[in-house]
Amino acid sequence: MTTTTFGEALAASDASQGQGTLTDGFHLLVDALKLNGVETIYGLVGIPITDLARLAQASGIRYIGFRHEQSAGNAAAAAGFLTKKPGVCLTVSAPGFLNGLVALANATTNCFPMVQISGSSERHLVDLQRGEYEELDQLAAARPFVKAAYRVDRAEDIGRGVARAFRAAVSGRPGGVYLDVPGAVLGEAMDAAAGAASLWRLTDPAPRQLPAPEAVNRALSLLADAQRPLVVLGKGAAYAQADEEIRSFLESTGIPYLPMSMAKGLLPDDHPQSVAAARSLALSKADVVMLVGARLNWLLGHGEAPEWSPDAKFIQVDIEASELDSNQPITAPLVGDIGSVMAALTERARPGQVTAPAGWRDELEARKARNATSMQKRLADDPHPMRFYNALRAVREVLADRPDVYVVNEGANALDITRNVIDMRLPRHRLDSGTWGVMGIGQGYAVAAAVETGAPVVAIEGDSAFGFSGMELETICRYDLPVTVVVLNNGGVYRGDETNSASADPSPTRLDPTAHHERLIEAFGGDGYHATTPQEVADALGKAIASGRPALVDCVLDPSAGTESGHIARLNPKSAVPPLRQPRKRADPATRRARGPK
Ligand SMILES: Cc1ncc(C[n+]2csc(CCOP(=O)(O)OP(=O)(O)O)c2C)c(N)n1
Ligand SMILES: [Mg+2]
């Protein structure tokens, strides 16, 4: 007896299309995605989209199956950032849809192009709230969180729905788009030839947008008059893939620049014009600031004093005109795509018109040198147990020889300190918690970086941050991806030594400082390492990257290492009544019991 696999059956049915036979929503959706260049789908199957995933795989699209939709969504978002094409996430209805929606909303906040396609339940039952399986009005639920949301109600509209979703996700300011596909539409049959004719491929999905010449001249005159000019590069600048245009403008003018975290590496971090190591001085003294794909949001103190000079004037390069003036007056708006704007600035600047005065450069240079010395001192310390700087010194040394490695990073102290210690030398090689400062992107972003680029990935994670997507270690192992997860284990959210004197329960910030996270990856066939010294971290990480295999390095840190909320403790609301005591010295009852009576 011969058996036919589902894939073979699908391939056979594929081959018969276009011969006066029928097609259906499943086939049309896969064909529409292929036609628009989709190579990978990140998802999690179930009713009604399991066969859709099978068909996509059989058609040559790579399907990466996750353990939770949020990670699948995060992977799709990261793929969008890295490739400038919408990343596609596929989920089931109601709960699967909602799990993915967090990632879709996060993608929208970060301006990453992503399309979440979710199957949905029978419309006539959902709309009358008759208690359908996984009943939810997904289209309405998605709307507040996304750039655009659409539903396809007829198989003949699938091509249109995909075109509309992809166009919305990637054109102008990119973002997350939701595409609702009811199960009934997937199963709906239609004439194969008519179906094929209903699909189209987008022409020029993200058209260039040129700035007006007078807007360019206005910005150049402002820069020409500046005594202390500064350029801030945001992740929009990294996304734009306008690396050469940005570099030539910066290098031809000599203006100092500050890379936001995901713009690190757009120019190598050791570039002489980078003032990342003199950030506060640069912000507080700059008189003309050019924002390139960076928003004046909380990450830049909303452009307000005292972080910024109250007299600072702003030039903003952004594709989205409504972003301008959202926080401060924008004296010179430059609306357009970053590549076109930067090229226009370089072209229209008269020789010597825009320069960086030597006094300003020297002042920044002196501060950089001073800060570099204190950083060196911190890195050189060798306490036992390790603290963040010591473990990260080892990571930094290993990565210094591997600029090709993609770095994913989340946590609080684990994020702040890694950002400062680990230099990036290539564009778009760092992916992190982003605009929301969200936890949970780690393993999803790491999978996408490995799948989309084939390069090694090192995900540097706080122990709390790691837990949000820890089960995706199994995904990393199942697809045998070259991902090394480094867990900076201080045993807690922010730190692991806080005690609770009120009950036997651990304090709210407490996790397990004695945990062996490396055993988790061993359960799935990956390589686990437990490191207690910088040398052990370096040896383990070096081996892990060289192996090209899934690995996890658990770095044992002092539970007292770390500060509450990392660099953003000021954002915690202050209590009006006497502040909550945070008894650090007294052990909690469980610890006291374990120690026995005094
Ligand atoms: C989705 C989400 N939930 C909760 C938080 C609040 N939060 C900020 S950082 C953090 C974890 C910090 O601990 P860890 O990852 O271990 O980093 P550490 O500071 O200890 O190095 C949490 C829970 C968040 N940012 N995002
Ligand atoms: Mg921690």
XYZ file of C-alpha atoms and ligand atoms in Angstrom:
625
model
C 0.000 0.000 0.000
C 1.380 3.410 -0.808
C 0.687 6.246 1.526
C 0.527 9.847 0.479
C 1.800 12.512 2.816
C -0.204 15.637 3.313
C 2.531 17.554 1.540
C 2.393 15.284 -1.517
C -1.359 15.586 -1.657
C -1.056 19.345 -1.512
C 1.634 19.398 -4.159
C -0.568 17.264 -6.400
C -3.503 19.570 -5.862
C -1.213 22.536 -6.518
C -0.110 21.080 -9.822
C -3.698 20.608 -10.906
C -4.537 24.253 -10.370
C -5.236 26.424 -13.343
C -6.763 23.577 -15.368
C -10.382 24.580 -14.939
C -10.342 23.073 -11.459
C -11.036 24.531 -8.067
C -8.779 26.229 -5.606
C -9.550 27.394 -2.086
C -8.692 29.983 0.532
C -5.772 27.947 1.909
C -4.058 27.834 -1.484
C -4.847 31.428 -2.350
C -3.399 32.712 0.918
C -0.180 30.746 0.517
C 0.098 31.809 -3.133
C -0.489 35.462 -2.222
C 2.225 35.336 0.433
C 4.693 33.668 -1.927
C 3.905 36.154 -4.656
C 4.798 38.936 -2.234
C 8.134 37.449 -1.322
C 7.362 35.744 1.993
C 10.079 33.181 2.700
C 9.379 32.411 6.365
C 6.305 32.237 8.583
C 6.640 32.275 12.377
C 3.658 30.688 14.071
C 1.864 28.216 16.282
C -0.772 25.913 14.801
C -4.275 24.779 15.735
C -7.832 25.230 14.436
C -8.295 26.681 11.825
C -4.763 27.257 10.483
C -2.926 23.919 10.844
C -3.379 22.954 7.209
C -2.378 26.459 6.188
C 0.989 25.967 7.899
C 1.384 22.540 6.278
C 0.539 23.941 2.867
C 2.933 26.864 3.313
C 5.720 24.451 4.225
C 4.908 22.158 1.304
C 5.005 25.161 -1.028
C 8.588 26.005 -0.011
C 7.908 28.686 2.595
C 9.887 27.999 5.784
C 7.575 27.515 8.748
C 9.066 28.017 12.223
C 6.779 26.684 14.950
C 6.977 28.226 18.446
C 5.804 27.282 21.929
C 3.953 30.557 22.524
C 2.506 33.019 19.994
C 4.155 36.002 21.639
C 7.556 34.624 20.724
C 6.390 33.816 17.204
C 5.187 37.408 16.935
C 8.427 38.777 18.318
C 10.330 36.716 15.772
C 8.190 38.103 12.949
C 8.773 41.641 14.232
C 12.536 41.147 14.390
C 12.488 39.668 10.889
C 10.717 42.834 9.743
C 13.367 45.044 11.346
C 16.234 43.053 9.867
C 14.903 42.652 6.319
C 12.733 45.720 5.717
C 9.989 43.317 4.621
C 6.950 42.539 6.788
C 7.604 39.584 9.093
C 4.656 37.184 9.126
C 3.193 35.625 12.260
C 0.461 32.993 12.048
C -1.824 32.201 14.978
C -5.072 30.475 15.855
C -8.159 32.357 16.989
C -9.004 34.156 20.278
C -6.272 33.213 22.821
C -3.606 32.546 20.183
C -4.526 35.808 18.506
C -4.309 37.686 21.831
C -0.979 36.079 22.703
C 0.407 37.310 19.397
C -1.180 40.736 19.762
C 1.325 41.826 22.439
C 4.124 41.297 19.946
C 2.148 42.999 17.181
C 1.534 46.038 19.391
C 5.202 46.059 20.367
C 6.187 45.935 16.685
C 3.915 48.913 16.027
C 5.489 50.855 18.903
C 8.957 50.059 17.575
C 7.931 50.821 13.952
C 8.837 47.338 12.699
C 6.848 46.016 9.725
C 4.907 42.906 10.692
C 1.718 41.192 9.627
C -0.127 38.935 12.056
C -2.472 36.567 10.272
C -4.907 34.875 12.619
C -7.579 32.375 11.836
C -10.932 33.256 13.355
C -14.080 31.393 14.215
C -17.433 31.274 12.417
C -18.572 34.856 11.896
C -22.304 34.241 12.150
C -21.777 32.617 15.566
C -19.158 35.063 16.837
C -21.127 38.137 15.826
C -24.266 36.998 17.650
C -22.131 35.894 20.602
C -23.609 32.416 20.492
C -20.706 30.943 22.410
C -18.579 29.676 19.499
C -15.286 27.812 19.979
C -12.640 30.486 20.578
C -15.157 33.253 20.105
C -13.738 36.761 19.880
C -14.250 39.793 17.685
C -10.557 39.800 16.802
C -10.717 42.600 14.247
C -12.156 45.022 16.803
C -9.782 43.807 19.502
C -6.730 44.362 17.309
C -7.576 47.837 16.045
C -6.320 50.023 18.933
C -2.946 48.298 18.955
C -1.939 48.258 15.311
C -1.200 50.488 12.367
C -4.025 48.860 10.378
C -6.407 45.922 10.711
C -8.340 44.146 7.971
C -10.539 41.101 7.549
C -10.973 39.022 4.451
C -14.575 37.839 4.119
C -14.407 36.096 0.720
C -11.762 33.866 -0.837
C -11.697 36.173 -3.859
C -10.461 38.996 -1.568
C -7.469 37.144 -0.150
C -5.042 38.645 -2.666
C -6.413 42.112 -1.970
C -6.230 41.560 1.794
C -2.613 40.444 1.659
C -1.653 43.332 -0.624
C -3.348 45.842 1.638
C -1.806 44.386 4.801
C 1.696 44.312 3.357
C 1.452 47.812 1.902
C 0.240 49.204 5.227
C 2.921 47.411 7.243
C 5.935 48.543 5.250
C 5.148 51.887 3.626
C 5.638 55.249 5.336
C 6.294 54.611 9.011
C 6.337 50.812 9.307
C 4.211 49.040 11.895
C 2.137 46.040 12.827
C -0.867 45.053 10.729
C -3.528 42.541 11.620
C -5.141 40.362 8.944
C -8.154 38.357 10.086
C -8.943 35.228 8.101
C -12.083 33.334 9.150
C -11.784 29.573 8.918
C -14.706 29.471 6.494
C -12.789 31.671 4.040
C -9.799 29.300 4.131
C -12.082 26.449 3.165
C -14.047 28.385 0.559
C -13.653 27.016 -2.963
C -13.406 29.082 -6.123
C -12.367 28.604 -9.710
C -8.610 28.184 -9.825
C -8.048 30.517 -12.777
C -10.199 33.255 -11.267
C -8.396 32.720 -7.991
C -4.966 33.093 -9.595
C -6.138 36.270 -11.325
C -7.267 37.720 -7.987
C -3.716 37.859 -6.567
C -1.158 40.559 -7.153
C 2.356 41.447 -6.209
C 2.972 44.876 -4.712
C 4.880 47.321 -6.858
C 7.397 49.371 -4.865
C 5.964 48.479 -1.419
C 7.750 51.320 0.414
C 8.254 54.154 -2.077
C 11.023 56.681 -1.444
C 9.840 60.023 -0.113
C 12.056 62.913 -1.066
C 12.385 65.952 1.192
C 11.567 69.406 -0.194
C 14.724 71.344 -1.214
C 13.775 74.327 0.975
C 13.441 72.022 3.992
C 16.941 70.713 3.321
C 18.352 74.237 3.023
C 16.661 75.301 6.248
C 18.237 72.398 8.137
C 21.660 73.102 6.633
C 21.571 76.786 7.648
C 20.633 75.823 11.186
C 23.508 73.360 11.351
C 25.890 75.896 9.820
C 25.152 78.339 12.664
C 25.535 75.725 15.398
C 28.332 75.941 17.941
C 27.630 72.532 19.444
C 25.824 70.361 16.870
C 24.797 66.792 17.624
C 23.201 64.023 15.566
C 21.097 61.381 17.324
C 20.670 58.120 15.405
C 17.599 56.064 16.323
C 16.593 52.561 15.369
C 14.683 54.097 12.456
C 18.083 55.066 11.043
C 19.267 51.477 11.403
C 16.059 50.137 9.851
C 16.367 52.460 6.845
C 19.425 50.595 5.515
C 20.820 53.974 4.486
C 24.178 53.250 6.110
C 26.303 54.890 3.429
C 24.184 58.042 3.195
C 24.332 58.479 6.976
C 28.046 57.797 7.164
C 28.941 60.229 4.402
C 26.913 63.041 5.910
C 28.470 62.498 9.343
C 32.009 62.079 8.089
C 31.868 64.970 5.644
C 30.675 67.348 8.394
C 32.476 65.850 11.418
C 29.377 66.312 13.610
C 29.447 64.146 16.762
C 26.690 61.549 16.923
C 24.944 59.561 19.608
C 23.573 56.120 18.656
C 20.413 54.981 20.439
C 20.751 51.365 21.499
C 19.548 49.665 18.325
C 21.508 52.129 16.179
C 24.736 50.916 17.771
C 26.941 49.525 15.033
C 25.324 51.601 12.266
C 28.761 53.171 12.370
C 31.201 51.107 14.423
C 30.997 51.975 18.128
C 34.703 52.894 18.161
C 34.113 55.556 15.489
C 35.866 58.765 16.592
C 32.679 60.814 16.159
C 30.594 58.601 18.462
C 29.842 60.328 21.740
C 28.013 57.394 23.322
C 30.560 57.539 26.149
C 29.809 61.238 26.756
C 26.026 61.027 26.441
C 24.943 63.356 29.235
C 27.384 66.071 28.271
C 26.390 65.827 24.603
C 22.669 66.086 25.379
C 22.934 68.826 27.952
C 25.146 71.106 25.889
C 24.122 70.557 22.259
C 22.652 73.704 20.704
C 21.427 72.166 17.442
C 20.289 68.559 17.490
C 19.472 66.560 14.400
C 17.283 63.534 15.171
C 17.573 60.852 12.513
C 14.949 58.128 12.848
C 14.870 58.847 16.587
C 11.859 60.131 18.501
C 11.964 62.643 21.345
C 10.130 60.187 23.608
C 10.940 59.090 27.167
C 14.169 57.470 26.023
C 15.430 60.972 25.209
C 13.809 62.694 28.190
C 11.190 64.249 25.863
C 13.844 66.798 24.842
C 13.383 68.635 28.142
C 15.773 70.429 30.493
C 17.824 69.642 32.488
C 18.734 66.615 30.370
C 18.812 68.934 27.353
C 19.743 72.567 27.037
C 16.528 74.632 27.235
C 17.788 76.583 24.207
C 18.452 73.537 22.027
C 16.977 73.708 18.540
C 15.835 70.547 16.838
C 16.011 69.229 13.299
C 14.032 66.037 12.845
C 14.380 63.524 10.027
C 11.341 61.269 10.006
C 9.097 59.678 7.421
C 6.021 60.425 9.534
C 5.162 64.122 9.588
C 2.859 63.765 12.605
C 5.814 62.681 14.739
C 7.243 66.189 14.517
C 6.468 68.665 17.321
C 5.191 65.824 19.514
C 7.483 66.967 22.316
C 9.471 70.055 21.333
C 9.220 72.614 18.549
C 10.953 71.255 15.469
C 12.771 74.211 13.925
C 13.744 72.332 10.784
C 11.423 69.460 9.812
C 12.816 67.020 7.266
C 10.025 64.697 6.251
C 11.081 61.893 3.964
C 12.830 58.551 3.924
C 16.137 58.679 5.732
C 18.267 57.622 2.756
C 16.840 60.353 0.541
C 17.058 63.009 3.246
C 20.654 62.244 4.214
C 21.737 62.104 0.572
C 20.029 65.452 -0.068
C 21.784 67.032 2.927
C 25.189 65.873 1.706
C 24.474 66.966 -1.863
C 23.126 70.401 -1.021
C 25.668 71.348 1.662
C 28.207 73.840 0.332
C 31.808 72.766 0.960
C 32.698 73.726 4.540
C 29.164 74.997 5.268
C 28.526 72.546 8.117
C 31.335 71.648 10.500
C 31.798 70.697 14.132
C 33.717 73.470 15.969
C 36.953 72.162 17.468
C 36.173 73.394 21.008
C 33.030 71.266 21.094
C 34.799 68.198 19.767
C 37.607 68.603 22.331
C 35.180 68.991 25.212
C 33.372 65.797 24.227
C 36.642 63.979 23.660
C 37.873 64.852 27.166
C 34.656 63.545 28.714
C 34.840 60.363 26.627
C 38.374 59.725 27.869
C 37.364 60.299 31.486
C 34.359 57.976 31.236
C 36.378 55.339 29.397
C 38.847 55.259 32.283
C 36.145 54.653 34.874
C 34.594 51.969 32.647
C 37.993 50.244 32.361
C 38.322 50.262 36.138
C 34.916 48.661 36.613
C 35.662 46.016 34.014
C 39.035 45.220 35.548
C 37.644 44.528 39.038
C 37.514 40.852 39.884
C 35.044 40.283 42.702
C 33.736 36.848 43.533
C 30.879 36.129 43.000
C 30.912 38.036 39.721
C 28.992 41.232 39.140
C 27.548 42.468 35.832
C 30.666 44.245 34.591
C 32.926 41.271 35.216
C 30.750 38.736 33.404
C 30.214 41.225 30.589
C 33.952 41.929 30.315
C 34.326 38.277 29.332
C 31.440 38.499 26.847
C 32.955 41.680 25.407
C 36.328 40.021 24.881
C 34.805 37.055 23.058
C 32.558 39.240 20.876
C 35.446 41.581 20.021
C 36.671 38.892 17.606
C 33.187 38.172 16.273
C 31.580 41.353 14.919
C 29.323 39.125 12.810
C 27.445 37.930 15.914
C 23.925 39.298 16.372
C 23.286 40.467 19.938
C 19.840 40.270 21.512
C 19.502 41.954 24.903
C 16.817 42.362 27.566
C 16.560 42.830 31.328
C 17.017 45.913 33.513
C 20.626 46.038 34.731
C 21.340 43.273 32.246
C 20.135 45.626 29.500
C 21.661 48.899 30.683
C 25.096 47.518 31.414
C 25.316 45.305 28.329
C 24.395 48.282 26.139
C 27.319 50.235 27.554
C 29.867 47.433 27.704
C 29.289 45.516 24.470
C 30.421 47.414 21.376
C 28.748 46.786 18.052
C 30.586 47.161 14.795
C 28.021 46.266 12.159
C 24.619 47.821 11.435
C 21.412 46.149 12.668
C 23.292 43.568 14.750
C 21.722 44.582 18.050
C 18.073 43.895 18.933
C 16.715 44.780 22.344
C 13.739 45.656 24.542
C 13.125 48.745 22.401
C 10.732 51.631 22.924
C 8.519 49.947 25.504
C 11.409 48.445 27.466
C 9.518 45.182 27.160
C 10.563 41.830 28.594
C 9.910 38.702 26.556
C 11.524 39.480 23.210
C 14.689 37.452 23.901
C 14.266 34.026 22.401
C 11.842 35.178 19.669
C 14.249 37.848 18.412
C 17.134 35.380 18.668
C 15.337 32.783 16.552
C 14.529 35.367 13.881
C 18.070 36.755 13.806
C 19.446 33.247 13.298
C 16.818 32.220 10.736
C 16.933 35.428 8.707
C 20.716 35.862 8.628
C 22.230 32.419 9.263
C 24.767 34.170 11.521
C 25.495 33.274 15.146
C 23.338 34.960 17.772
C 24.119 35.704 21.420
C 21.106 36.622 23.554
C 22.223 38.398 26.731
C 19.378 38.120 29.204
C 18.557 39.040 32.766
C 17.333 35.961 34.617
C 13.853 37.461 34.922
C 13.778 38.574 31.284
C 14.871 35.120 30.141
C 11.897 33.501 31.859
C 9.352 35.305 29.695
C 10.279 33.252 26.629
C 12.448 30.534 28.189
C 10.484 27.647 26.704
C 11.599 28.740 23.247
C 14.918 27.093 24.068
C 13.143 24.026 22.742
C 12.367 25.875 19.502
C 16.017 26.917 19.208
C 17.052 23.270 19.662
C 14.359 21.830 17.371
C 15.588 23.981 14.487
C 19.215 23.538 15.591
C 19.921 27.265 15.467
C 23.322 28.847 16.234
C 21.967 30.690 19.278
C 23.761 31.066 22.603
C 21.692 32.388 25.475
C 23.716 34.083 28.217
C 21.704 34.348 31.450
C 23.034 37.008 33.821
C 21.720 35.343 36.928
C 21.562 37.676 39.914
C 18.560 35.763 41.208
C 15.966 38.425 40.814
C 14.060 41.155 39.069
C 16.751 43.878 39.401
C 18.602 42.007 42.188
C 18.212 38.854 44.185
C 18.928 39.795 47.775
C 15.749 41.509 48.846
C 14.119 39.995 51.897
C 10.553 39.923 53.152
C 10.068 40.290 56.879
C 6.273 39.973 56.749
C 5.892 36.328 55.774
C 7.715 33.255 54.578
C 7.079 34.232 50.956
C 9.968 35.499 48.858
C 9.971 39.251 48.211
C 8.314 40.421 44.968
C 11.647 40.949 43.240
C 13.150 37.644 44.275
C 13.913 34.733 41.937
C 16.239 31.803 42.562
C 19.918 32.785 42.664
C 20.889 29.106 42.850
C 19.010 28.192 39.664
C 20.890 26.250 36.982
C 19.336 27.628 33.804
C 21.789 25.635 31.684
C 19.919 22.449 32.597
C 16.878 23.743 30.736
C 18.626 23.662 27.371
C 20.194 20.300 28.153
C 16.652 18.903 28.383
C 16.277 19.633 24.668
C 19.710 18.519 23.514
C 21.518 21.866 23.638
C 24.844 22.520 25.370
C 24.638 23.903 28.895
C 27.440 25.768 30.706
C 27.536 27.002 34.281
C 30.021 29.832 34.793
C 31.138 31.386 38.048
C 34.195 33.376 36.899
C 34.897 35.657 33.908
C 37.312 33.036 32.579
C 34.584 30.388 32.668
C 32.188 32.769 30.918
C 34.731 33.464 28.182
C 35.606 29.792 27.689
C 31.967 28.722 27.568
C 30.861 31.486 25.243
C 33.810 30.969 22.908
C 33.070 27.253 22.676
C 29.339 27.808 22.276
C 29.707 30.276 19.395
C 32.328 28.145 17.662
C 30.102 25.054 17.874
C 27.276 26.700 15.918
C 24.909 24.743 18.166
C 22.193 25.817 20.605
C 23.764 26.639 23.955
C 23.065 28.393 27.236
C 25.637 29.911 29.570
C 24.300 30.480 33.083
C 26.450 33.180 34.693
C 26.270 33.163 38.477
C 26.254 36.760 39.716
C 26.252 38.173 43.206
C 22.538 38.520 44.170
C 23.356 41.989 45.488
C 24.490 43.100 42.017
C 22.035 45.427 40.300
C 19.942 48.452 41.179
C 16.173 48.615 41.286
C 14.773 49.437 37.817
C 18.310 49.853 36.464
C 18.868 53.319 34.986
C 15.216 54.342 35.134
C 14.432 54.135 38.857
C 13.187 57.749 38.714
C 10.127 56.519 36.797
C 8.800 54.649 39.866
C 5.968 56.615 41.502
C 6.866 57.946 44.923
C 4.554 57.182 47.824
C 3.122 60.181 49.715
C 3.035 58.248 52.991
C 6.258 57.015 54.621
C 8.061 55.015 51.948
C 7.958 51.254 51.813
C 10.906 49.923 53.685
C 13.132 47.657 51.669
C 14.869 45.640 54.383
C 17.975 44.349 52.708
C 19.988 43.439 55.751
C 17.557 41.166 57.604
C 17.129 37.725 56.160
C 13.567 36.640 55.358
C 11.916 34.092 57.678
C 12.653 31.186 55.360
C 16.350 32.021 55.379
C 16.330 32.570 59.139
C 14.653 29.207 59.656
C 17.215 27.547 57.431
C 20.018 29.091 59.470
C 18.474 27.921 62.741
C 18.034 29.875 65.975
C 20.613 32.481 66.892
C 6.318 42.542 29.774
C 7.019 43.187 30.926
N 6.721 42.814 32.179
C 7.369 43.376 33.228
C 8.309 44.351 33.028
C 8.986 45.020 34.225
N 10.415 44.684 34.223
C 11.350 45.542 33.808
S 12.853 44.896 33.835
C 12.280 43.429 34.444
C 13.201 42.286 34.713
C 14.498 42.717 35.337
O 15.156 41.610 35.880
P 16.229 40.830 35.042
O 15.746 40.530 33.698
O 16.668 39.661 35.851
O 17.371 41.922 34.887
P 18.378 42.440 36.021
O 18.079 43.864 36.292
O 18.197 41.591 37.241
O 19.708 42.261 35.400
C 10.919 43.470 34.610
C 10.109 42.342 35.137
C 8.576 44.717 31.694
N 9.467 45.646 31.379
N 7.947 44.112 30.667
Mg 18.048 39.551 37.365
